[in-house]
Amino acid sequence: MSIPAKLTTLMLSAPAPVAARRVVLSACALLALTAGCSRVPQLEDRLPADLRQQPYPRLLPLDTALAQQPLPEEESAELSDTLDARAARLRRRAEELRRRQP
C-alpha cells in the first residue's frame, strides 16, 4: 500500500468527534451549493439575445446519440463503387447513342 493510501485509510478510520465530521460535511455542502449558484458573466455574455430566449434542445437517448456509424474507409469504398458503376453505365449509354447516329 502506498503512503498516500495509508494516510487516507488512517484519516478515515481514526475516531473523530461526530460534531467535527458534521461541520466538515456541512462546509463541503455549503461550498458546493454556493459554487453551483454562482453567475459566470464571461459565459453568459457570449450568447446572443435571440438564443437566450430559445428553449433547451431536446435530449436524445444515449443509444441513439451513440449509434454505430460506418467507418469512413467503408463509407468511401461504397461511394467509390457506386460512382464507378454509374460511370460504367454512362459510358455504355454514350456508346449506344454513338452507334445510333448515322
Tab-separated table of C-alpha atoms in Angstrom:
chain	number	residue	atom	x	y	z
A	1	MET	CA	0.000	0.000	0.000
A	2	SER	CA	1.415	3.419	-0.904
A	3	ILE	CA	1.981	6.170	1.632
A	4	PRO	CA	-0.932	8.424	0.477
A	5	ALA	CA	-3.277	5.433	0.583
A	6	LYS	CA	-2.084	4.602	4.119
A	7	LEU	CA	-2.658	8.190	5.237
A	8	THR	CA	-6.119	8.267	3.702
A	9	THR	CA	-7.032	4.979	5.348
A	10	LEU	CA	-5.658	6.223	8.674
A	11	MET	CA	-7.553	9.520	8.466
A	12	LEU	CA	-10.838	7.855	7.540
A	13	SER	CA	-10.566	5.181	10.213
A	14	ALA	CA	-9.359	7.468	13.002
A	15	PRO	CA	-12.010	8.226	15.571
A	16	ALA	CA	-13.252	11.781	15.129
A	17	PRO	CA	-15.978	13.555	17.010
A	18	VAL	CA	-19.314	13.369	15.264
A	19	ALA	CA	-19.712	17.128	15.556
A	20	ALA	CA	-16.430	17.733	13.716
A	21	ARG	CA	-17.476	15.442	10.873
A	22	ARG	CA	-20.817	17.213	10.625
A	23	VAL	CA	-19.076	20.597	10.473
A	24	VAL	CA	-16.764	19.421	7.692
A	25	LEU	CA	-19.609	17.841	5.722
A	26	SER	CA	-21.765	20.945	6.168
A	27	ALA	CA	-18.924	23.182	4.993
A	28	CYS	CA	-18.385	20.997	1.916
A	29	ALA	CA	-22.092	21.017	1.115
A	30	LEU	CA	-22.307	24.790	1.553
A	31	LEU	CA	-19.261	25.294	-0.655
A	32	ALA	CA	-20.736	23.076	-3.375
A	33	LEU	CA	-24.079	24.892	-3.244
A	34	THR	CA	-22.543	28.349	-3.460
A	35	ALA	CA	-20.280	27.304	-6.335
A	36	GLY	CA	-23.244	25.892	-8.233
A	37	CYS	CA	-25.288	29.052	-7.797
A	38	SER	CA	-22.596	31.488	-8.842
A	39	ARG	CA	-23.014	33.510	-12.014
A	40	VAL	CA	-20.280	33.347	-14.648
A	41	PRO	CA	-20.645	36.522	-16.743
A	42	GLN	CA	-17.911	35.527	-19.206
A	43	LEU	CA	-20.014	32.550	-20.314
A	44	GLU	CA	-23.435	34.181	-20.123
A	45	ASP	CA	-22.430	37.223	-22.158
A	46	ARG	CA	-21.336	35.089	-25.137
A	47	LEU	CA	-24.902	34.099	-26.068
A	48	PRO	CA	-26.709	36.435	-28.460
A	49	ALA	CA	-30.023	37.823	-27.217
A	50	ASP	CA	-32.109	35.725	-29.649
A	51	LEU	CA	-30.514	32.483	-28.380
A	52	ARG	CA	-31.108	33.349	-24.726
A	53	GLN	CA	-34.862	33.161	-25.324
A	54	GLN	CA	-34.748	29.775	-27.091
A	55	PRO	CA	-35.715	26.574	-25.265
A	56	TYR	CA	-33.106	23.976	-24.446
A	57	PRO	CA	-32.557	21.335	-27.153
A	58	ARG	CA	-34.405	18.035	-26.835
A	59	LEU	CA	-32.346	15.367	-25.093
A	60	LEU	CA	-31.640	12.161	-27.006
A	61	PRO	CA	-31.354	8.699	-25.520
A	62	LEU	CA	-27.735	7.637	-25.255
A	63	ASP	CA	-28.264	4.659	-27.588
A	64	THR	CA	-29.489	7.000	-30.331
A	65	ALA	CA	-26.782	9.592	-29.793
A	66	LEU	CA	-24.006	6.992	-29.846
A	67	ALA	CA	-25.358	4.844	-32.679
A	68	GLN	CA	-22.751	2.925	-34.626
A	69	GLN	CA	-21.655	4.860	-37.682
A	70	PRO	CA	-19.882	3.173	-40.576
A	71	LEU	CA	-16.149	3.662	-40.725
A	72	PRO	CA	-15.021	6.379	-43.150
A	73	GLU	CA	-12.990	3.807	-45.109
A	74	GLU	CA	-16.053	1.602	-45.624
A	75	GLU	CA	-18.239	4.567	-46.479
A	76	SER	CA	-15.750	5.914	-49.030
A	77	ALA	CA	-15.310	2.440	-50.574
A	78	GLU	CA	-19.088	2.126	-51.018
A	79	LEU	CA	-19.252	5.600	-52.566
A	80	SER	CA	-16.372	4.787	-54.887
A	81	ASP	CA	-18.077	1.556	-56.024
A	82	THR	CA	-21.341	3.405	-56.622
A	83	LEU	CA	-19.610	6.114	-58.672
A	84	ASP	CA	-17.648	3.539	-60.699
A	85	ALA	CA	-20.856	1.651	-61.533
A	86	ARG	CA	-22.589	4.893	-62.514
A	87	ALA	CA	-19.651	5.905	-64.726
A	88	ALA	CA	-19.712	2.494	-66.453
A	89	ARG	CA	-23.478	2.830	-67.114
A	90	LEU	CA	-22.977	6.313	-68.567
A	91	ARG	CA	-20.151	5.080	-70.828
A	92	ARG	CA	-22.340	2.235	-72.128
A	93	ARG	CA	-25.186	4.644	-72.767
A	94	ALA	CA	-22.875	7.070	-74.576
A	95	GLU	CA	-21.561	4.201	-76.739
A	96	GLU	CA	-25.125	3.127	-77.615
A	97	LEU	CA	-26.014	6.700	-78.584
A	98	ARG	CA	-22.900	6.953	-80.814
A	99	ARG	CA	-23.893	3.740	-82.620
A	100	ARG	CA	-27.425	5.005	-83.310
A	101	GLN	CA	-26.219	8.147	-85.088
A	102	PRO	CA	-25.521	7.688	-88.804
